[in-house]
N, CA, C and O atoms as a GROMACS GRO file, in nm:
protein
  560
    1MET      N    1   5.466   6.396   2.894
    1MET     CA    2   5.582   6.322   2.856
    1MET      C    3   5.537   6.216   2.756
    1MET      O    4   5.439   6.146   2.777
    2LYS      N    5   5.611   6.207   2.646
    2LYS     CA    6   5.581   6.107   2.544
    2LYS      C    7   5.696   6.008   2.537
    2LYS      O    8   5.812   6.046   2.554
    3THR      N    9   5.663   5.882   2.513
    3THR     CA   10   5.764   5.779   2.502
    3THR      C   11   5.741   5.700   2.375
    3THR      O   12   5.629   5.659   2.345
    4TRP      N   13   5.850   5.679   2.300
    4TRP     CA   14   5.844   5.597   2.180
    4TRP      C   15   5.942   5.481   2.196
    4TRP      O   16   6.051   5.499   2.249
    5VAL      N   17   5.902   5.364   2.151
    5VAL     CA   18   5.989   5.247   2.155
    5VAL      C   19   6.007   5.199   2.012
    5VAL      O   20   5.910   5.174   1.941
    6CYS      N   21   6.132   5.185   1.972
    6CYS     CA   22   6.163   5.136   1.838
    6CYS      C   23   6.251   5.012   1.851
    6CYS      O   24   6.347   5.012   1.928
    7VAL      N   25   6.218   4.907   1.776
    7VAL     CA   26   6.299   4.785   1.777
    7VAL      C   27   6.356   4.766   1.638
    7VAL      O   28   6.283   4.766   1.539
    8SER      N   29   6.484   4.751   1.632
    8SER     CA   30   6.551   4.726   1.505
    8SER      C   31   6.557   4.574   1.485
    8SER      O   32   6.634   4.508   1.555
    9PRO      N   33   6.479   4.515   1.390
    9PRO     CA   34   6.471   4.370   1.376
    9PRO      C   35   6.603   4.299   1.348
    9PRO      O   36   6.629   4.198   1.413
   10PRO      N   37   6.691   4.348   1.256
   10PRO     CA   38   6.809   4.267   1.228
   10PRO      C   39   6.905   4.259   1.347
   10PRO      O   40   6.960   4.152   1.373
   11SER      N   41   6.926   4.367   1.420
   11SER     CA   42   7.025   4.364   1.527
   11SER      C   43   6.962   4.330   1.661
   11SER      O   44   7.033   4.288   1.752
   12GLY      N   45   6.833   4.349   1.675
   12GLY     CA   46   6.765   4.321   1.800
   12GLY      C   47   6.784   4.431   1.904
   12GLY      O   48   6.753   4.409   2.022
   13LEU      N   49   6.834   4.549   1.863
   13LEU     CA   50   6.853   4.660   1.957
   13LEU      C   51   6.721   4.727   1.987
   13LEU      O   52   6.634   4.738   1.900
   14LEU      N   53   6.707   4.770   2.109
   14LEU     CA   54   6.586   4.838   2.154
   14LEU      C   55   6.620   4.984   2.178
   14LEU      O   56   6.712   5.014   2.254
   15LEU      N   57   6.549   5.076   2.115
   15LEU     CA   58   6.572   5.220   2.130
   15LEU      C   59   6.450   5.280   2.197
   15LEU      O   60   6.338   5.266   2.147
   16VAL      N   61   6.471   5.349   2.311
   16VAL     CA   62   6.362   5.416   2.382
   16VAL      C   63   6.388   5.566   2.374
   16VAL      O   64   6.494   5.612   2.414
   17LEU      N   65   6.292   5.642   2.323
   17LEU     CA   66   6.303   5.786   2.308
   17LEU      C   67   6.199   5.850   2.398
   17LEU      O   68   6.079   5.825   2.384
   18VAL      N   69   6.244   5.934   2.490
   18VAL     CA   70   6.154   6.002   2.585
   18VAL      C   71   6.160   6.152   2.556
   18VAL      O   72   6.268   6.210   2.548
   19CYS      N   73   6.044   6.213   2.542
   19CYS     CA   74   6.034   6.357   2.518
   19CYS      C   75   5.968   6.421   2.640
   19CYS      O   76   5.854   6.388   2.674
   20CYS      N   77   6.040   6.513   2.705
   20CYS     CA   78   5.988   6.579   2.825
   20CYS      C   79   5.982   6.729   2.799
   20CYS      O   80   6.087   6.795   2.803
   21PRO      N   81   5.864   6.787   2.773
   21PRO     CA   82   5.855   6.930   2.743
   21PRO      C   83   5.894   7.019   2.862
   21PRO      O   84   5.942   7.131   2.840
   22LEU      N   85   5.875   6.975   2.984
   22LEU     CA   86   5.909   7.055   3.102
   22LEU      C   87   6.059   7.078   3.109
   22LEU      O   88   6.102   7.188   3.145
   23PHE      N   89   6.140   6.981   3.075
   23PHE     CA   90   6.285   6.996   3.074
   23PHE      C   91   6.326   7.106   2.977
   23PHE      O   92   6.418   7.183   3.005
   24GLY      N   93   6.259   7.112   2.862
   24GLY     CA   94   6.288   7.216   2.763
   24GLY      C   95   6.259   7.355   2.817
   24GLY      O   96   6.334   7.449   2.790
   25LEU      N   97   6.152   7.370   2.894
   25LEU     CA   98   6.118   7.500   2.953
   25LEU      C   99   6.221   7.540   3.057
   25LEU      O  100   6.261   7.657   3.060
   26VAL      N  101   6.264   7.449   3.141
   26VAL     CA  102   6.363   7.479   3.244
   26VAL      C  103   6.495   7.517   3.178
   26VAL      O  104   6.560   7.613   3.221
   27GLN      N  105   6.535   7.443   3.076
   27GLN     CA  106   6.660   7.472   3.008
   27GLN      C  107   6.653   7.608   2.938
   27GLN      O  108   6.751   7.682   2.939
   28SER      N  109   6.540   7.641   2.878
   28SER     CA  110   6.522   7.768   2.809
   28SER      C  111   6.527   7.884   2.908
   28SER      O  112   6.588   7.987   2.878
   29ALA      N  113   6.464   7.869   3.024
   29ALA     CA  114   6.464   7.976   3.125
   29ALA      C  115   6.603   8.002   3.178
   29ALA      O  116   6.640   8.117   3.202
   30SER      N  117   6.683   7.896   3.198
   30SER     CA  118   6.817   7.917   3.251
   30SER      C  119   6.908   7.982   3.147
   30SER      O  120   6.999   8.056   3.184
   31SER      N  121   6.887   7.956   3.019
   31SER     CA  122   6.972   8.018   2.917
   31SER      C  123   6.935   8.163   2.895
   31SER      O  124   7.019   8.240   2.848
   32ASN      N  125   6.811   8.204   2.928
   32ASN     CA  126   6.769   8.343   2.912
   32ASN      C  127   6.792   8.425   3.037
   32ASN      O  128   6.757   8.543   3.039
   33LYS      N  129   6.848   8.368   3.141
   33LYS     CA  130   6.864   8.436   3.269
   33LYS      C  131   6.947   8.564   3.255
   33LYS      O  132   6.911   8.666   3.313
   34ALA      N  133   7.055   8.560   3.180
   34ALA     CA  134   7.142   8.677   3.167
   34ALA      C  135   7.076   8.787   3.085
   34ALA      O  136   7.114   8.904   3.098
   35LYS      N  137   6.979   8.754   3.000
   35LYS     CA  138   6.914   8.852   2.915
   35LYS      C  139   6.800   8.924   2.986
   35LYS      O  140   6.770   9.038   2.953
   36ASP      N  141   6.737   8.859   3.083
   36ASP     CA  142   6.621   8.914   3.151
   36ASP      C  143   6.666   8.986   3.278
   36ASP      O  144   6.720   8.923   3.367
   37PRO      N  145   6.643   9.122   3.288
   37PRO     CA  146   6.689   9.195   3.405
   37PRO      C  147   6.621   9.152   3.534
   37PRO      O  148   6.676   9.174   3.642
   38HIS      N  149   6.502   9.092   3.525
   38HIS     CA  150   6.432   9.050   3.646
   38HIS      C  151   6.488   8.919   3.701
   38HIS      O  152   6.468   8.887   3.818
   39LEU      N  153   6.560   8.843   3.618
   39LEU     CA  154   6.617   8.717   3.662
   39LEU      C  155   6.762   8.732   3.708
   39LEU      O  156   6.822   8.635   3.753
   40GLY      N  157   6.818   8.851   3.697
   40GLY     CA  158   6.955   8.875   3.740
   40GLY      C  159   7.046   8.895   3.622
   40GLY      O  160   7.038   8.822   3.523
   41ASP      N  161   7.133   8.993   3.631
   41ASP     CA  162   7.225   9.025   3.523
   41ASP      C  163   7.364   8.979   3.564
   41ASP      O  164   7.409   9.006   3.675
   42SER      N  165   7.431   8.910   3.475
   42SER     CA  166   7.562   8.856   3.507
   42SER      C  167   7.675   8.956   3.484
   42SER      O  168   7.789   8.927   3.520
   43ASP      N  169   7.647   9.073   3.425
   43ASP     CA  170   7.751   9.171   3.397
   43ASP      C  171   7.782   9.253   3.522
   43ASP      O  172   7.695   9.326   3.569
   44PRO      N  173   7.904   9.243   3.578
   44PRO     CA  174   7.936   9.318   3.699
   44PRO      C  175   7.951   9.469   3.673
   44PRO      O  176   7.951   9.548   3.767
   45GLN      N  177   7.963   9.509   3.546
   45GLN     CA  178   7.979   9.650   3.512
   45GLN      C  179   7.846   9.717   3.478
   45GLN      O  180   7.845   9.832   3.433
   46ARG      N  181   7.734   9.648   3.497
   46ARG     CA  182   7.603   9.704   3.460
   46ARG      C  183   7.569   9.826   3.546
   46ARG      O  184   7.630   9.848   3.650
   47CYS      N  185   7.474   9.902   3.501
   47CYS     CA  186   7.427  10.022   3.572
   47CYS      C  187   7.364   9.979   3.704
   47CYS      O  188   7.266   9.905   3.706
   48MET      N  189   7.422  10.027   3.814
   48MET     CA  190   7.367   9.992   3.945
   48MET      C  191   7.404  10.096   4.050
   48MET      O  192   7.488  10.183   4.026
   49ARG      N  193   7.341  10.086   4.165
   49ARG     CA  194   7.363  10.179   4.276
   49ARG      C  195   7.485  10.136   4.356
   49ARG      O  196   7.503  10.018   4.386
   50HIS      N  197   7.570  10.233   4.389
   50HIS     CA  198   7.689  10.209   4.471
   50HIS      C  199   7.684  10.302   4.592
   50HIS      O  200   7.656  10.421   4.577
   51HIS      N  201   7.710  10.249   4.709
   51HIS     CA  202   7.708  10.328   4.832
   51HIS      C  203   7.846  10.382   4.865
   51HIS      O  204   7.948  10.320   4.833
   52PHE      N  205   7.848  10.498   4.931
   52PHE     CA  206   7.973  10.556   4.980
   52PHE      C  207   7.939  10.649   5.097
   52PHE      O  208   7.824  10.689   5.114
   53VAL      N  209   8.040  10.682   5.176
   53VAL     CA  210   8.021  10.768   5.293
   53VAL      C  211   8.082  10.904   5.263
   53VAL      O  212   8.193  10.914   5.212
   54GLU      N  213   8.008  11.009   5.296
   54GLU     CA  214   8.052  11.147   5.273
   54GLU      C  215   8.039  11.224   5.404
   54GLU      O  216   7.946  11.202   5.481
   55THR      N  217   8.132  11.316   5.427
   55THR     CA  218   8.125  11.402   5.545
   55THR      C  219   8.064  11.535   5.503
   55THR      O  220   8.114  11.601   5.411
   56ILE      N  221   7.957  11.575   5.570
   56ILE     CA  222   7.890  11.701   5.538
   56ILE      C  223   7.940  11.808   5.636
   56ILE      O  224   7.930  11.792   5.757
   57THR      N  225   7.993  11.915   5.580
   57THR     CA  226   8.037  12.030   5.659
   57THR      C  227   7.983  12.156   5.594
   57THR      O  228   7.966  12.160   5.472
   58HIS      N  229   7.956  12.257   5.672
   58HIS     CA  230   7.907  12.383   5.616
   58HIS      C  231   8.025  12.462   5.562
   58HIS      O  232   8.129  12.470   5.628
   59PRO      N  233   8.013  12.522   5.443
   59PRO     CA  234   8.128  12.591   5.382
   59PRO      C  235   8.166  12.723   5.450
   59PRO      O  236   8.278  12.772   5.433
   60ILE      N  237   8.073  12.782   5.527
   60ILE     CA  238   8.101  12.914   5.586
   60ILE      C  239   8.100  12.907   5.740
   60ILE      O  240   8.198  12.947   5.804
   61TYR      N  241   7.992  12.857   5.798
   61TYR     CA  242   7.976  12.857   5.943
   61TYR      C  243   8.055  12.744   6.008
   61TYR      O  244   8.081  12.640   5.947
   62LYS      N  245   8.092  12.766   6.134
   62LYS     CA  246   8.162  12.663   6.210
   62LYS      C  247   8.057  12.572   6.274
   62LYS      O  248   8.000  12.605   6.378
   63CYS      N  249   8.033  12.460   6.210
   63CYS     CA  250   7.934  12.362   6.256
   63CYS      C  251   8.001  12.227   6.274
   63CYS      O  252   8.107  12.200   6.217
   64ASN      N  253   7.938  12.143   6.354
   64ASN     CA  254   7.985  12.005   6.364
   64ASN      C  255   7.959  11.937   6.230
   64ASN      O  256   7.853  11.957   6.170
   65SER      N  257   8.053  11.858   6.184
   65SER     CA  258   8.032  11.784   6.060
   65SER      C  259   7.966  11.650   6.092
   65SER      O  260   7.979  11.598   6.203
   66LYS      N  261   7.897  11.596   5.994
   66LYS     CA  262   7.831  11.465   6.010
   66LYS      C  263   7.864  11.377   5.891
   66LYS      O  264   7.872  11.424   5.777
   67MET      N  265   7.883  11.248   5.919
   67MET     CA  266   7.905  11.151   5.812
   67MET      C  267   7.771  11.090   5.774
   67MET      O  268   7.692  11.052   5.860
   68VAL      N  269   7.746  11.082   5.643
   68VAL     CA  270   7.620  11.026   5.594
   68VAL      C  271   7.648  10.922   5.486
   68VAL      O  272   7.750  10.928   5.417
   69LEU      N  273   7.557  10.827   5.474
   69LEU     CA  274   7.565  10.726   5.369
   69LEU      C  275   7.493  10.780   5.247
   69LEU      O  276   7.375  10.814   5.254
   70LEU      N  277   7.564  10.786   5.135
   70LEU     CA  278   7.506  10.832   5.010
   70LEU      C  279   7.511  10.718   4.908
   70LEU      O  280   7.573  10.615   4.932
   71ALA      N  281   7.445  10.739   4.795
   71ALA     CA  282   7.448  10.641   4.687
   71ALA      C  283   7.463  10.716   4.555
   71ALA      O  284   7.416  10.829   4.541
   72ARG      N  285   7.529  10.651   4.459
   72ARG     CA  286   7.543  10.707   4.325
   72ARG      C  287   7.512  10.598   4.223
   72ARG      O  288   7.521  10.479   4.254
   73CYS      N  289   7.477  10.640   4.103
   73CYS     CA  290   7.454  10.546   3.994
   73CYS      C  291   7.582  10.538   3.912
   73CYS      O  292   7.641  10.640   3.875
   74GLU      N  293   7.623  10.416   3.884
   74GLU     CA  294   7.747  10.398   3.810
   74GLU      C  295   7.741  10.266   3.734
   74GLU      O  296   7.685  10.168   3.782
   75GLY      N  297   7.797  10.265   3.614
   75GLY     CA  298   7.804  10.142   3.536
   75GLY      C  299   7.772  10.166   3.391
   75GLY      O  300   7.749  10.279   3.347
   76HIS      N  301   7.773  10.057   3.317
   76HIS     CA  302   7.754  10.062   3.172
   76HIS      C  303   7.609  10.042   3.133
   76HIS      O  304   7.535   9.966   3.195
   77CYS      N  305   7.571  10.112   3.027
   77CYS     CA  306   7.443  10.090   2.961
   77CYS      C  307   7.475  10.042   2.820
   77CYS      O  308   7.588  10.004   2.791
   78SER      N  309   7.378  10.045   2.735
   78SER     CA  310   7.399  10.002   2.596
   78SER      C  311   7.508  10.086   2.531
   78SER      O  312   7.515  10.207   2.552
   79HIS      N  313   7.593  10.021   2.452
   79HIS     CA  314   7.698  10.092   2.380
   79HIS      C  315   7.645  10.149   2.249
   79HIS      O  316   7.720  10.212   2.174
   80THR      N  317   7.519  10.128   2.221
   80THR     CA  318   7.461  10.174   2.095
   80THR      C  319   7.415  10.319   2.108
   80THR      O  320   7.337  10.352   2.197
   81THR      N  321   7.464  10.403   2.020
   81THR     CA  322   7.416  10.541   2.010
   81THR      C  323   7.368  10.562   1.868
   81THR      O  324   7.406  10.488   1.776
   82ARG      N  325   7.285  10.663   1.850
   82ARG     CA  326   7.229  10.685   1.717
   82ARG      C  327   7.216  10.834   1.692
   82ARG      O  328   7.180  10.910   1.782
   83SER      N  329   7.244  10.878   1.571
   83SER     CA  330   7.222  11.016   1.529
   83SER      C  331   7.135  11.014   1.404
   83SER      O  332   7.175  10.961   1.300
   84ASP      N  333   7.017  11.070   1.416
   84ASP     CA  334   6.924  11.077   1.303
   84ASP      C  335   6.921  11.219   1.249
   84ASP      O  336   6.923  11.314   1.328
   85PRO      N  337   6.917  11.237   1.116
   85PRO     CA  338   6.908  11.372   1.060
   85PRO      C  339   6.768  11.429   1.085
   85PRO      O  340   6.667  11.358   1.076
   86LEU      N  341   6.764  11.557   1.115
   86LEU     CA  342   6.636  11.625   1.135
   86LEU      C  343   6.595  11.696   1.006
   86LEU      O  344   6.679  11.748   0.934
   87ILE      N  345   6.467  11.696   0.979
   87ILE     CA  346   6.412  11.763   0.860
   87ILE      C  347   6.366  11.902   0.904
   87ILE      O  348   6.298  11.917   1.006
   88SER      N  349   6.403  12.002   0.827
   88SER     CA  350   6.365  12.139   0.860
   88SER      C  351   6.319  12.212   0.736
   88SER      O  352   6.364  12.182   0.625
   89PHE      N  353   6.230  12.308   0.753
   89PHE     CA  354   6.185  12.393   0.643
   89PHE      C  355   6.247  12.532   0.655
   89PHE      O  356   6.204  12.626   0.589
   90SER      N  357   6.350  12.541   0.740
   90SER     CA  358   6.423  12.666   0.755
   90SER      C  359   6.555  12.654   0.679
   90SER      O  360   6.606  12.544   0.661
   91SER      N  361   6.610  12.769   0.635
   91SER     CA  362   6.736  12.765   0.561
   91SER      C  363   6.855  12.740   0.655
   91SER      O  364   6.962  12.701   0.609
   92VAL      N  365   6.837  12.762   0.784
   92VAL     CA  366   6.944  12.740   0.881
   92VAL      C  367   6.906  12.627   0.975
   92VAL      O  368   6.800  12.629   1.037
   93LEU      N  369   6.993  12.527   0.984
   93LEU     CA  370   6.972  12.417   1.078
   93LEU      C  371   7.064  12.437   1.198
   93LEU      O  372   7.186  12.417   1.187
   94LYS      N  373   7.008  12.475   1.313
   94LYS     CA  374   7.091  12.496   1.432
   94LYS      C  375   7.141  12.363   1.486
   94LYS      O  376   7.257  12.351   1.526
   95GLN      N  377   7.055  12.264   1.487
   95GLN     CA  378   7.094  12.128   1.527
   95GLN      C  379   7.045  12.033   1.418
   95GLN      O  380   6.928  11.996   1.416
   96PRO      N  381   7.135  11.992   1.328
   96PRO     CA  382   7.091  11.911   1.214
   96PRO      C  383   7.067  11.764   1.247
   96PRO      O  384   7.014  11.691   1.164
   97PHE      N  385   7.104  11.720   1.369
   97PHE     CA  386   7.088  11.580   1.405
   97PHE      C  387   7.022  11.566   1.542
   97PHE      O  388   7.036  11.651   1.630
   98LYS      N  389   6.950  11.456   1.558
   98LYS     CA  390   6.896  11.419   1.689
   98LYS      C  391   6.971  11.294   1.732
   98LYS      O  392   6.960  11.189   1.668
   99SER      N  393   7.047  11.305   1.841
   99SER     CA  394   7.127  11.193   1.889
   99SER      C  395   7.058  11.128   2.008
   99SER      O  396   7.000  11.196   2.093
  100THR      N  397   7.066  10.996   2.013
  100THR     CA  398   7.011  10.923   2.127
  100THR      C  399   7.119  10.831   2.184
  100THR      O  400   7.196  10.769   2.110
  101CYS      N  401   7.123  10.825   2.314
  101CYS     CA  402   7.216  10.735   2.383
  101CYS      C  403   7.155  10.700   2.519
  101CYS      O  404   7.055  10.759   2.560
  102SER      N  405   7.214  10.606   2.586
  102SER     CA  406   7.162  10.557   2.713
  102SER      C  407   7.264  10.585   2.823
  102SER      O  408   7.382  10.553   2.808
  103CYS      N  409   7.218  10.644   2.935
  103CYS     CA  410   7.305  10.680   3.047
  103CYS      C  411   7.254  10.614   3.176
  103CYS      O  412   7.134  10.593   3.194
  104CYS      N  413   7.348  10.583   3.265
  104CYS     CA  414   7.314  10.527   3.396
  104CYS      C  415   7.272  10.642   3.487
  104CYS      O  416   7.353  10.728   3.522
  105ARG      N  417   7.144  10.645   3.524
  105ARG     CA  418   7.087  10.757   3.600
  105ARG      C  419   7.000  10.709   3.715
  105ARG      O  420   6.954  10.595   3.717
  106PRO      N  421   6.978  10.800   3.814
  106PRO     CA  422   6.884  10.766   3.922
  106PRO      C  423   6.744  10.746   3.867
  106PRO      O  424   6.694  10.826   3.788
  107HIS      N  425   6.680  10.638   3.909
  107HIS     CA  426   6.542  10.609   3.869
  107HIS      C  427   6.446  10.656   3.978
  107HIS      O  428   6.346  10.722   3.949
  108THR      N  429   6.476  10.621   4.102
  108THR     CA  430   6.397  10.667   4.215
  108THR      C  431   6.491  10.716   4.325
  108THR      O  432   6.601  10.663   4.343
  109SER      N  433   6.446  10.817   4.397
  109SER     CA  434   6.524  10.872   4.507
  109SER      C  435   6.430  10.932   4.609
  109SER      O  436   6.311  10.952   4.583
  110LYS      N  437   6.484  10.960   4.727
  110LYS     CA  438   6.403  11.027   4.829
  110LYS      C  439   6.484  11.140   4.890
  110LYS      O  440   6.607  11.134   4.896
  111LEU      N  441   6.414  11.242   4.935
  111LEU     CA  442   6.477  11.358   4.996
  111LEU      C  443   6.514  11.326   5.140
  111LEU      O  444   6.432  11.273   5.215
  112LYS      N  445   6.638  11.358   5.178
  112LYS     CA  446   6.682  11.337   5.315
  112LYS      C  447   6.739  11.467   5.368
  112LYS      O  448   6.779  11.555   5.292
  113ALA      N  449   6.743  11.478   5.500
  113ALA     CA  450   6.795  11.599   5.564
  113ALA      C  451   6.884  11.562   5.681
  113ALA      O  452   6.861  11.463   5.751
  114VAL      N  453   6.986  11.644   5.702
  114VAL     CA  454   7.079  11.628   5.814
  114VAL      C  455   7.090  11.763   5.884
  114VAL      O  456   7.111  11.865   5.818
  115ARG      N  457   7.077  11.763   6.016
  115ARG     CA  458   7.089  11.887   6.092
  115ARG      C  459   7.230  11.897   6.151
  115ARG      O  460   7.276  11.807   6.220
  116LEU      N  461   7.295  12.009   6.122
  116LEU     CA  462   7.428  12.035   6.177
  116LEU      C  463   7.416  12.134   6.292
  116LEU      O  464   7.344  12.234   6.283
  117ARG      N  465   7.486  12.106   6.402
  117ARG     CA  466   7.485  12.194   6.518
  117ARG      C  467   7.600  12.294   6.502
  117ARG      O  468   7.716  12.255   6.487
  118CYS      N  469   7.565  12.421   6.506
  118CYS     CA  470   7.665  12.525   6.481
  118CYS      C  471   7.689  12.608   6.608
  118CYS      O  472   7.620  12.592   6.709
  119GLY      N  473   7.789  12.697   6.598
  119GLY     CA  474   7.822  12.784   6.711
  119GLY      C  475   7.704  12.872   6.751
  119GLY      O  476   7.624  12.912   6.666
  120GLY      N  477   7.694  12.901   6.881
  120GLY     CA  478   7.584  12.984   6.930
  120GLY      C  479   7.454  12.907   6.945
  120GLY      O  480   7.349  12.968   6.969
  121GLY      N  481   7.459  12.774   6.931
  121GLY     CA  482   7.339  12.693   6.949
  121GLY      C  483   7.248  12.686   6.828
  121GLY      O  484   7.141  12.626   6.834
  122THR      N  485   7.288  12.748   6.717
  122THR     CA  486   7.202  12.742   6.598
  122THR      C  487   7.219  12.608   6.528
  122THR      O  488   7.320  12.540   6.542
  123ARG      N  489   7.118  12.573   6.452
  123ARG     CA  490   7.120  12.450   6.374
  123ARG      C  491   7.091  12.483   6.228
  123ARG      O  492   7.004  12.564   6.197
  124ILE      N  493   7.166  12.419   6.141
  124ILE     CA  494   7.147  12.438   5.996
  124ILE      C  495   7.116  12.302   5.935
  124ILE      O  496   7.179  12.202   5.969
  125THR      N  497   7.018  12.300   5.846
  125THR     CA  498   6.977  12.176   5.782
  125THR      C  499   7.037  12.166   5.642
  125THR      O  500   7.024  12.258   5.561
  126ALA      N  501   7.103  12.055   5.616
  126ALA     CA  502   7.153  12.024   5.481
  126ALA      C  503   7.062  11.917   5.421
  126ALA      O  504   7.028  11.820   5.489
  127THR      N  505   7.023  11.934   5.296
  127THR     CA  506   6.935  11.837   5.229
  127THR      C  507   7.007  11.774   5.111
  127THR      O  508   7.096  11.834   5.052
  128TYR      N  509   6.967  11.653   5.078
  128TYR     CA  510   7.023  11.582   4.963
  128TYR      C  511   6.926  11.474   4.920
  128TYR      O  512   6.835  11.436   4.994
  129ARG      N  513   6.946  11.424   4.798
  129ARG     CA  514   6.863  11.314   4.745
  129ARG      C  515   6.939  11.184   4.765
  129ARG      O  516   7.055  11.172   4.726
  130TYR      N  517   6.872  11.087   4.826
  130TYR     CA  518   6.929  10.953   4.844
  130TYR      C  519   6.874  10.864   4.734
  130TYR      O  520   6.752  10.846   4.723
  131ILE      N  521   6.961  10.807   4.652
  131ILE     CA  522   6.920  10.726   4.536
  131ILE      C  523   6.876  10.587   4.583
  131ILE      O  524   6.950  10.519   4.654
  132LEU      N  525   6.757  10.548   4.543
  132LEU     CA  526   6.702  10.416   4.578
  132LEU      C  527   6.725  10.314   4.467
  132LEU      O  528   6.747  10.196   4.495
  133ALA      N  529   6.720  10.358   4.341
  133ALA     CA  530   6.739  10.266   4.228
  133ALA      C  531   6.795  10.341   4.108
  133ALA      O  532   6.769  10.460   4.090
  134CYS      N  533   6.872  10.268   4.026
  134CYS     CA  534   6.932  10.325   3.905
  134CYS      C  535   6.878  10.253   3.782
  134CYS      O  536   6.836  10.137   3.789
  135ASN      N  537   6.880  10.324   3.670
  135ASN     CA  538   6.831  10.269   3.544
  135ASN      C  539   6.910  10.327   3.428
  135ASN      O  540   6.968  10.435   3.440
  136CYS      N  541   6.913  10.256   3.319
  136CYS     CA  542   6.966  10.312   3.195
  136CYS      C  543   6.852  10.389   3.129
  136CYS      O  544   6.750  10.331   3.093
  137GLU      N  545   6.871  10.520   3.113
  137GLU     CA  546   6.769  10.606   3.055
  137GLU      C  547   6.832  10.692   2.946
  137GLU      O  548   6.954  10.704   2.939
  138GLU      N  549   6.748  10.752   2.863
  138GLU     CA  550   6.797  10.833   2.753
  138GLU      C  551   6.873  10.955   2.808
  138GLU      O  552   6.825  11.024   2.898
  139CYS      N  553   6.992  10.979   2.753
  139CYS     CA  554   7.072  11.095   2.794
  139CYS      C  555   7.009  11.223   2.740
  139CYS      O  556   6.940  11.222   2.638
  140SER      N  557   7.033  11.332   2.810
  140SER     CA  558   6.981  11.460   2.762
  140SER      C  559   7.095  11.555   2.736
  140SER      O  560   7.073  11.669   2.695
   0.00000   0.00000   0.00000
């Protein structure tokens, strides 16, 4: 912290100027909070995981149905898309452009299984991927 004292001789006013570099760092960090994904995103429409409940039933066999908690990725990513021309040495261009865009997709997931009890004492296993995290990734 630096302090400067200035006295104005004709008026007799005393001016004290204090410079605190730590305050500048705190203020800068709080203004960048919305830009840094690790500090929290203020956009409620951002790409994120949403939970919902689904009932699993077998399409053919008569089995007991089970309710499971699932997750999906939903939300907005960058609105910027780009199409670049491709260079070819062939007379026919099947795809003359390479387009890039960003989509809300599963980043990590784990395999889960549910056993359904069916008629005659048999059991059938249904499998699905449970989404752990979502990310904005390049669309394919």
